[in-house]
mmCIF file of C-alpha atoms in Angstrom:
data_model
loop_
_atom_site.group_PDB
_atom_site.id
_atom_site.type_symbol
_atom_site.label_atom_id
_atom_site.label_comp_id
_atom_site.label_asym_id
_atom_site.label_seq_id
_atom_site.Cartn_x
_atom_site.Cartn_y
_atom_site.Cartn_z
ATOM 1 C CA MET P 25 162.366 26.787 1.263
ATOM 2 C CA LEU P 26 158.841 27.512 0.301
ATOM 3 C CA HIS P 27 157.776 28.262 -3.198
ATOM 4 C CA ILE P 28 155.089 30.906 -3.390
ATOM 5 C CA THR P 29 151.775 29.813 -4.803
ATOM 6 C CA LEU P 30 148.370 31.401 -5.110
ATOM 7 C CA ALA P 31 147.489 30.029 -1.662
ATOM 8 C CA HIS P 32 150.255 32.106 -0.056
ATOM 9 C CA VAL P 33 149.047 35.298 -1.718
ATOM 10 C CA LEU P 34 145.470 34.556 -0.680
ATOM 11 C CA THR P 35 146.611 33.862 2.897
ATOM 12 C CA LEU P 36 148.356 37.234 2.967
ATOM 13 C CA SER P 37 145.254 38.980 1.711
ATOM 14 C CA SER P 38 143.046 37.126 4.227
ATOM 15 C CA LEU P 39 145.296 38.259 7.073
ATOM 16 C CA LEU P 40 145.279 41.851 5.810
ATOM 17 C CA LEU P 41 141.489 41.833 5.444
ATOM 18 C CA SER P 42 141.140 40.495 8.995
ATOM 19 C CA LEU P 43 143.504 43.209 10.274
ATOM 20 C CA GLY P 44 141.359 45.813 8.520
ATOM 21 C CA VAL P 45 138.149 44.471 10.063
ATOM 22 C CA ALA P 46 139.849 44.234 13.482
ATOM 23 C CA GLY P 47 140.908 47.868 13.177
ATOM 24 C CA MET P 48 137.319 48.859 12.427
ATOM 25 C CA VAL P 49 136.117 47.038 15.550
ATOM 26 C CA LEU P 50 138.836 48.446 17.817
ATOM 27 C CA ASN P 51 138.619 52.048 16.543
ATOM 28 C CA ARG P 52 134.838 51.936 16.567
ATOM 29 C CA ARG P 53 134.408 55.640 17.315
ATOM 30 C CA ASN P 54 137.090 57.246 15.180
ATOM 31 C CA ILE P 55 135.849 57.855 11.625
ATOM 32 C CA ILE P 56 139.334 58.593 10.274
ATOM 33 C CA ALA P 57 140.709 55.316 11.642
ATOM 34 C CA ILE P 58 137.745 53.474 10.131
ATOM 35 C CA LEU P 59 138.453 55.041 6.730
ATOM 36 C CA MET P 60 142.104 53.956 7.007
ATOM 37 C CA CYS P 61 141.016 50.399 7.834
ATOM 38 C CA LEU P 62 138.684 50.493 4.830
ATOM 39 C CA GLU P 63 141.709 51.278 2.669
ATOM 40 C CA LEU P 64 143.441 48.204 4.134
ATOM 41 C CA VAL P 65 140.452 46.028 3.238
ATOM 42 C CA LEU P 66 140.440 47.370 -0.324
ATOM 43 C CA LEU P 67 144.198 46.741 -0.543
ATOM 44 C CA ALA P 68 143.568 43.143 0.539
ATOM 45 C CA VAL P 69 141.057 42.774 -2.297
ATOM 46 C CA SER P 70 143.561 44.252 -4.757
ATOM 47 C CA ILE P 71 146.268 41.827 -3.619
ATOM 48 C CA ASN P 72 143.792 39.000 -4.072
ATOM 49 C CA LEU P 73 142.968 40.067 -7.634
ATOM 50 C CA ILE P 74 146.550 40.740 -8.685
ATOM 51 C CA GLY P 75 147.749 37.433 -7.235
ATOM 52 C CA THR P 76 145.038 35.588 -9.126
ATOM 53 C CA ALA P 77 145.822 37.560 -12.288
ATOM 54 C CA HIS P 78 149.488 36.582 -11.985
ATOM 55 C CA PHE P 79 148.965 32.875 -11.421
ATOM 56 C CA ARG P 80 146.230 32.646 -14.042
ATOM 57 C CA ALA P 81 148.073 34.860 -16.550
ATOM 58 C CA ASP P 82 144.946 36.913 -17.105
ATOM 59 C CA LEU P 83 145.085 40.677 -17.255
ATOM 60 C CA GLY P 84 141.448 41.016 -16.160
ATOM 61 C CA GLY P 85 142.440 40.971 -12.500
ATOM 62 C CA GLN P 86 144.843 43.850 -12.964
ATOM 63 C CA VAL P 87 142.211 45.875 -14.803
ATOM 64 C CA PHE P 88 139.697 45.228 -12.041
ATOM 65 C CA SER P 89 142.285 46.194 -9.422
ATOM 66 C CA PHE P 90 142.795 49.402 -11.385
ATOM 67 C CA PHE P 91 139.078 50.179 -11.065
ATOM 68 C CA ILE P 92 139.163 49.347 -7.352
ATOM 69 C CA LEU P 93 141.926 51.936 -7.005
ATOM 70 C CA THR P 94 139.693 54.489 -8.737
ATOM 71 C CA VAL P 95 136.700 53.717 -6.537
ATOM 72 C CA ALA P 96 138.863 53.785 -3.388
ATOM 73 C CA ALA P 97 140.174 57.240 -4.264
ATOM 74 C CA ALA P 98 136.667 58.565 -4.977
ATOM 75 C CA GLU P 99 135.260 57.022 -1.804
ATOM 76 C CA LEU P 100 138.059 58.505 0.256
ATOM 77 C CA ALA P 101 137.609 62.006 -1.177
ATOM 78 C CA ILE P 102 133.886 61.952 -0.376
ATOM 79 C CA GLY P 103 134.468 60.287 3.010
ATOM 80 C CA LEU P 104 137.008 62.844 4.169
ATOM 81 C CA ALA P 105 134.783 65.677 2.916
ATOM 82 C CA ILE P 106 131.964 64.271 5.059
ATOM 83 C CA VAL P 107 134.359 63.985 8.043
ATOM 84 C CA THR P 108 135.337 67.642 7.621
ATOM 85 C CA LEU P 109 131.682 68.667 7.385
ATOM 86 C CA PHE P 110 130.757 66.536 10.403
ATOM 87 C CA PHE P 111 133.558 68.052 12.454
ATOM 88 C CA ARG P 112 132.474 71.561 11.433
ATOM 89 C CA ASN P 113 128.895 70.908 12.552
ATOM 90 C CA ARG P 114 129.527 68.840 15.696
ATOM 91 C CA GLY P 115 133.046 69.683 16.815
ATOM 92 C CA THR P 116 133.923 65.992 17.059
ATOM 93 C CA ILE P 117 134.469 62.999 14.811
ATOM 94 C CA ASN P 118 133.001 60.547 17.280
ATOM 95 C CA ILE P 119 130.577 58.248 15.453
ATOM 96 C CA ASP P 120 128.352 58.219 18.555
ATOM 97 C CA ALA P 121 127.646 61.910 17.869
ATOM 98 C CA ALA P 122 125.922 60.990 14.600
ATOM 99 C CA ASP P 123 122.630 60.108 16.267
ATOM 100 C CA MET P 124 120.210 62.717 14.919
ATOM 101 C CA MET P 125 118.241 60.097 12.998
ATOM 102 C CA LYS P 126 117.674 57.688 15.867
ATOM 103 C CA GLY P 127 114.016 56.901 16.245
ATOM 104 C CA MET Z 7 164.616 31.828 -4.142
ATOM 105 C CA ILE Z 8 165.021 35.598 -4.325
ATOM 106 C CA PRO Z 9 161.347 36.172 -5.286
ATOM 107 C CA ASP Z 10 160.232 33.995 -2.380
ATOM 108 C CA LEU Z 11 162.354 35.969 0.079
ATOM 109 C CA LEU Z 12 161.024 39.212 -1.401
ATOM 110 C CA PHE Z 13 157.477 37.917 -1.046
ATOM 111 C CA LEU Z 14 158.077 37.170 2.639
ATOM 112 C CA LEU Z 15 159.675 40.579 3.160
ATOM 113 C CA PHE Z 16 156.832 42.466 1.485
ATOM 114 C CA SER Z 17 154.212 40.379 3.309
ATOM 115 C CA ALA Z 18 155.850 41.168 6.641
ATOM 116 C CA GLY Z 19 155.870 44.865 5.744
ATOM 117 C CA ILE Z 20 152.223 44.865 4.685
ATOM 118 C CA LEU Z 21 151.069 43.059 7.821
ATOM 119 C CA ALA Z 22 153.208 45.254 10.108
ATOM 120 C CA GLY Z 23 151.750 48.356 8.492
ATOM 121 C CA GLY Z 24 148.236 46.960 8.801
ATOM 122 C CA ALA Z 25 148.810 46.169 12.482
ATOM 123 C CA LEU Z 26 150.007 49.734 13.079
ATOM 124 C CA VAL Z 27 146.805 51.052 11.476
ATOM 125 C CA ALA Z 28 144.602 48.677 13.431
ATOM 126 C CA VAL Z 29 146.031 49.081 16.937
ATOM 127 C CA GLY Z 30 148.095 52.287 16.764
ATOM 128 C CA LYS Z 31 147.132 54.755 19.474
ATOM 129 C CA ASN Z 32 148.072 57.867 17.533
ATOM 130 C CA PRO Z 33 146.371 58.368 14.143
ATOM 131 C CA MET Z 34 149.619 59.821 12.823
ATOM 132 C CA VAL Z 35 151.232 56.438 13.515
ATOM 133 C CA GLY Z 36 148.268 54.883 11.714
ATOM 134 C CA ILE Z 37 148.915 56.972 8.602
ATOM 135 C CA LEU Z 38 152.607 56.040 8.642
ATOM 136 C CA GLY Z 39 151.610 52.387 9.032
ATOM 137 C CA MET Z 40 149.288 52.766 6.050
ATOM 138 C CA LEU Z 41 152.193 54.184 4.043
ATOM 139 C CA LEU Z 42 154.366 51.207 5.073
ATOM 140 C CA ALA Z 43 151.634 48.790 3.999
ATOM 141 C CA PHE Z 44 151.114 50.494 0.638
ATOM 142 C CA LEU Z 45 154.823 50.815 -0.166
ATOM 143 C CA ASN Z 46 155.270 47.097 0.509
ATOM 144 C CA ALA Z 47 152.128 46.317 -1.479
ATOM 145 C CA SER Z 48 153.672 48.237 -4.369
ATOM 146 C CA GLY Z 49 156.719 45.993 -4.179
ATOM 147 C CA LEU Z 50 154.481 42.927 -4.022
ATOM 148 C CA PHE Z 51 152.513 44.055 -7.082
ATOM 149 C CA ILE Z 52 155.721 44.559 -9.053
ATOM 150 C CA LEU Z 53 156.880 41.120 -7.896
ATOM 151 C CA LEU Z 54 153.596 39.662 -9.167
ATOM 152 C CA GLY Z 55 154.062 41.237 -12.585
ATOM 153 C CA ALA Z 56 151.794 44.221 -12.194
ATOM 154 C CA GLU Z 57 154.450 46.918 -12.662
ATOM 155 C CA PHE Z 58 152.040 49.640 -13.708
ATOM 156 C CA LEU Z 59 149.714 49.113 -10.747
ATOM 157 C CA GLY Z 60 152.674 48.925 -8.387
ATOM 158 C CA LEU Z 61 153.841 52.364 -9.449
ATOM 159 C CA LEU Z 62 150.272 53.677 -9.606
ATOM 160 C CA ILE Z 63 149.670 52.651 -6.012
ATOM 161 C CA ILE Z 64 152.684 54.697 -4.904
ATOM 162 C CA MET Z 65 151.384 57.717 -6.809
ATOM 163 C CA VAL Z 66 147.785 57.421 -5.663
ATOM 164 C CA TYR Z 67 148.203 56.263 -2.073
ATOM 165 C CA VAL Z 68 151.515 57.783 -1.009
ATOM 166 C CA GLY Z 69 151.088 60.876 -3.155
ATOM 167 C CA ALA Z 70 147.399 61.621 -2.718
ATOM 168 C CA VAL Z 71 145.616 59.518 -0.114
ATOM 169 C CA ALA Z 72 148.183 59.816 2.691
ATOM 170 C CA VAL Z 73 148.530 63.547 2.095
ATOM 171 C CA MET Z 74 144.746 63.921 2.179
ATOM 172 C CA PHE Z 75 144.563 62.006 5.488
ATOM 173 C CA LEU Z 76 147.351 64.151 6.955
ATOM 174 C CA PHE Z 77 145.609 67.295 5.723
ATOM 175 C CA VAL Z 78 142.298 66.373 7.364
ATOM 176 C CA LEU Z 79 144.062 65.207 10.528
ATOM 177 C CA MET Z 80 145.883 68.517 10.873
ATOM 178 C CA THR Z 81 142.866 70.732 10.177
ATOM 179 C CA ILE Z 82 140.679 69.130 12.837
ATOM 180 C CA ASP Z 83 141.502 69.503 16.500
ATOM 181 C CA ILE Z 84 140.500 66.304 18.259
ATOM 182 C CA ASP Z 85 141.501 64.494 21.415
ATOM 183 C CA PHE Z 86 142.055 61.111 19.826
ATOM 184 C CA ALA Z 87 142.729 59.464 23.178
ATOM 185 C CA ALA Z 88 139.127 60.192 24.228
ATOM 186 C CA LEU Z 89 137.861 58.470 21.093
ATOM 187 C CA ARG Z 90 139.761 55.321 22.030
ATOM 188 C CA GLU Z 91 138.273 55.176 25.514
ATOM 189 C CA GLY Z 92 136.736 51.825 26.292
ATOM 190 C CA TRP Z 93 138.279 50.066 23.308
ATOM 191 C CA ALA Z 94 139.341 47.202 25.559
ATOM 192 C CA ASN Z 95 135.637 46.398 26.052
ATOM 193 C CA TYR Z 96 135.435 45.424 22.390
ATOM 194 C CA LEU Z 97 138.717 43.524 22.451
ATOM 195 C CA PRO Z 98 137.348 40.029 23.301
ATOM 196 C CA VAL Z 99 134.482 40.218 20.785
ATOM 197 C CA GLY Z 100 136.773 41.755 18.181
ATOM 198 C CA VAL Z 101 139.517 39.181 18.612
ATOM 199 C CA LEU Z 102 136.987 36.354 18.556
ATOM 200 C CA THR Z 103 135.182 37.551 15.434
ATOM 201 C CA VAL Z 104 138.236 38.598 13.505
ATOM 202 C CA GLY Z 105 140.247 35.568 14.586
ATOM 203 C CA GLY Z 106 137.415 33.356 13.431
ATOM 204 C CA LEU Z 107 137.204 35.194 10.125
ATOM 205 C CA ALA Z 108 140.961 34.923 9.542
ATOM 206 C CA THR Z 109 141.025 31.245 10.503
ATOM 207 C CA LEU Z 110 138.138 30.450 8.177
ATOM 208 C CA LEU Z 111 139.643 32.343 5.256
ATOM 209 C CA ILE Z 112 143.095 30.824 5.725
ATOM 210 C CA LEU Z 113 141.734 27.291 6.135
ATOM 211 C CA ALA Z 114 139.710 27.796 2.956
ATOM 212 C CA VAL Z 115 142.728 28.632 0.829
ATOM 213 C CA GLN Z 116 145.254 26.164 2.295
ATOM 214 C CA GLY Z 117 146.384 23.318 0.080
ATOM 215 C CA GLN Z 118 144.155 24.295 -2.818
ATOM 216 C CA ASN Z 119 145.398 24.403 -6.363
ATOM 217 C CA PHE Z 120 142.311 26.331 -7.467
ATOM 218 C CA ASN Z 121 142.082 24.499 -10.809
ATOM 219 C CA LEU Z 122 144.074 27.294 -12.377
ATOM 220 C CA GLY Z 123 143.967 25.453 -15.695
ATOM 221 C CA THR Z 124 145.462 26.905 -18.820
ATOM 222 C CA PRO Z 125 146.147 30.613 -18.817
ATOM 223 C CA VAL Z 126 143.480 32.646 -20.564
ATOM 224 C CA ALA Z 127 145.899 34.786 -22.535
ATOM 225 C CA PRO Z 128 149.288 33.038 -22.613
ATOM 226 C CA GLU Z 129 150.667 35.516 -25.153
ATOM 227 C CA LEU Z 130 150.596 38.150 -22.401
ATOM 228 C CA LEU Z 131 153.262 36.324 -20.371
ATOM 229 C CA GLY Z 132 156.699 34.966 -21.058
ATOM 230 C CA ALA Z 133 159.729 36.404 -22.795
ATOM 231 C CA GLU Z 134 157.842 37.663 -25.851
ATOM 232 C CA ALA Z 135 155.150 39.269 -23.722
ATOM 233 C CA PRO Z 136 154.640 42.976 -24.156
ATOM 234 C CA GLN Z 137 155.508 45.217 -21.252
ATOM 235 C CA ASN Z 138 152.867 45.206 -18.535
ATOM 236 C CA ILE Z 139 151.808 48.775 -19.246
ATOM 237 C CA VAL Z 140 151.529 48.063 -23.000
ATOM 238 C CA ALA Z 141 149.401 44.981 -22.369
ATOM 239 C CA LEU Z 142 147.250 46.854 -19.881
ATOM 240 C CA GLY Z 143 146.779 49.729 -22.292
ATOM 241 C CA GLN Z 144 145.782 47.349 -25.058
ATOM 242 C CA VAL Z 145 142.864 45.982 -23.049
ATOM 243 C CA LEU Z 146 142.028 49.151 -21.147
ATOM 244 C CA PHE Z 147 141.368 51.212 -24.257
ATOM 245 C CA THR Z 148 139.570 48.499 -26.225
ATOM 246 C CA GLN Z 149 137.821 45.821 -24.190
ATOM 247 C CA TYR Z 150 137.386 47.968 -21.083
ATOM 248 C CA ALA Z 151 136.943 51.335 -22.804
ATOM 249 C CA VAL Z 152 133.447 51.964 -21.434
ATOM 250 C CA PRO Z 153 134.272 51.073 -17.798
ATOM 251 C CA PHE Z 154 137.375 53.246 -18.152
ATOM 252 C CA GLN Z 155 135.226 56.226 -19.159
ATOM 253 C CA VAL Z 156 132.774 55.491 -16.344
ATOM 254 C CA ALA Z 157 135.686 55.426 -13.875
ATOM 255 C CA GLY Z 158 136.724 58.865 -15.110
ATOM 256 C CA LEU Z 159 133.161 60.097 -14.680
ATOM 257 C CA LEU Z 160 133.125 58.645 -11.154
ATOM 258 C CA LEU Z 161 136.254 60.621 -10.274
ATOM 259 C CA LEU Z 162 134.643 63.776 -11.672
ATOM 260 C CA VAL Z 163 131.511 63.200 -9.588
ATOM 261 C CA ALA Z 164 133.644 62.553 -6.497
ATOM 262 C CA MET Z 165 135.566 65.780 -7.070
ATOM 263 C CA VAL Z 166 132.403 67.830 -7.546
ATOM 264 C CA GLY Z 167 130.846 66.134 -4.505
ATOM 265 C CA ALA Z 168 133.845 66.769 -2.247
ATOM 266 C CA ILE Z 169 134.022 70.429 -3.222
ATOM 267 C CA GLY Z 170 130.254 70.870 -3.009
ATOM 268 C CA LEU Z 171 130.135 69.256 0.439
ATOM 269 C CA THR Z 172 132.895 71.299 2.016
ATOM 270 C CA HIS Z 173 132.277 74.625 0.291
ATOM 271 C CA ARG Z 174 130.526 77.269 2.394
ATOM 272 C CA PRO Z 175 129.774 80.842 1.429
ATOM 273 C CA ARG Z 176 131.442 83.169 3.924
ATOM 274 C CA THR Z 177 129.073 85.661 5.505
ATOM 275 C CA ASP Z 178 131.635 87.299 7.784
ATOM 276 C CA ILE Z 179 133.497 89.066 5.005
ATOM 277 C CA LYS Z 180 132.503 91.785 2.538
ATOM 278 C CA ARG Z 181 132.861 90.816 -1.054
ATOM 279 C CA GLN Z 182 131.990 92.684 -4.244
ATOM 280 C CA ASP Z 183 129.059 91.135 -6.120
ATOM 281 C CA VAL Z 184 128.847 92.792 -9.510
ATOM 282 C CA GLY Z 185 125.470 91.235 -10.327
ATOM 283 C CA GLN Z 186 123.964 92.571 -7.115
ATOM 284 C CA GLN Z 187 125.387 96.023 -7.808
ATOM 285 C CA VAL Z 188 124.071 96.139 -11.361
ATOM 286 C CA ASN Z 189 120.643 94.810 -10.401
ATOM 287 C CA ARG Z 190 120.113 97.382 -7.640
ATOM 288 C CA LYS Z 191 116.902 99.373 -8.247
ATOM 289 C CA ARG Z 192 116.460 103.077 -7.731
ATOM 290 C CA THR Z 193 113.478 102.489 -5.443
ATOM 291 C CA GLU Z 194 115.446 100.434 -2.911
ATOM 292 C CA ALA Z 195 118.533 102.616 -3.015
ATOM 293 C CA MET Z 196 117.023 106.036 -2.219
ATOM 294 C CA VAL Z 197 113.930 107.604 -0.679
ATOM 295 C CA LEU Z 198 112.586 111.030 -1.527
ATOM 296 C CA THR Z 199 111.030 112.862 1.375
ATOM 297 C CA ASN Z 200 109.689 116.296 1.981
ATOM 298 C CA PRO Z 201 109.930 116.931 5.748
ATOM 299 C CA LYS Z 202 107.997 119.734 7.315
ATOM 300 C CA THR Z 203 109.762 122.349 9.363
ATOM 301 C CA GLY Z 204 110.920 120.996 12.730
ATOM 302 C CA GLN Z 205 110.128 117.347 11.794
ATOM 303 C CA GLY Z 206 113.701 116.421 10.971
ATOM 304 C CA ALA Z 207 115.069 114.168 8.259
ATOM 305 C CA PHE Z 208 113.763 110.970 9.941
ATOM 306 C CA PRO Z 209 109.952 111.026 10.043
ATOM 307 C CA ASP Z 210 108.003 108.485 12.089
ATOM 308 C CA HIS Z 211 106.851 106.381 9.165
ATOM 309 C CA TRP Z 212 110.522 105.507 8.519
ATOM 310 C CA VAL Z 213 110.828 103.719 11.869
ATOM 311 C CA GLY Z 214 111.942 100.186 11.252
ATOM 312 C CA LYS Z 215 113.727 101.012 8.021
ATOM 313 C CA GLY Z 216 117.025 101.598 9.763
ATOM 314 C CA VAL Z 217 115.651 104.504 11.774
ATOM 315 C CA LYS Z 218 115.016 104.361 15.503
ATOM 316 C CA LYS Z 219 111.937 105.963 16.999
ATOM 317 C CA GLY Z 220 112.517 109.498 18.073
ATOM 318 C CA GLN Z 221 115.670 109.874 15.993
ATOM 319 C CA LYS Z 222 116.123 113.392 14.662
#
């Protein structure tokens, strides 16, 4: 039977981060799916910090994870507002439609 | 023994939820997968001694974030299948890149002991340790007081930004504007005229001010 160590927690967070990046690549056109994958990546970072905080007995990691939660919520509110605005102006949420600034 | 089994269970839940988000065809399935991942992450956080954050993540993600995603998903009318068209073209590159990334990260952390050393604040653990939320409050309101305030300010800015971005003044409805009513001048509200006999109430020099030419 395995005994969980920091390496196991970090492996879990690496896998979750890779899943998040994979989701961004596969759902390349769907902004909402990309935002969801971004949440997964931030969750991976939080797991990393909380695992380290636990095995190092340092509360700093938990505090930092707390701030990551705050930033994630703010980022999501702004991101979804932009998605709504984009859909209102273009009638789609396809990222390929956001090409007004191409040179 | 029990914590190890719980760790495996929560890890499986998190990764299953993440996989649903990453490859799910329907975005609704993606949101449910995200909920699965976050609920299991909450359990994992509590297992790792972060009780407050574990409960907070349920409140913030399950209570707010998932509802916000559902809300946006239901207000926009999109053919999500069309957005996924051609995703298989990116599959080889994606699998290669992401597989490489995962392999590198996992190889980097295997068999390390990370020189954890002595705990920085041993009084915060063990039987005499304060409750997690008490300990967190003790540092959050003293050592991290300024970042805490800045985080609150960030949330305020995000709220103002989200409302300011999505707000639009409606032009298709009539609405009373008291300021406009009070500021209305006599000169723009009425015109005094002295028409000659047979000219009618709409003389030619009014044409363009809501009067058509030839109107009597």
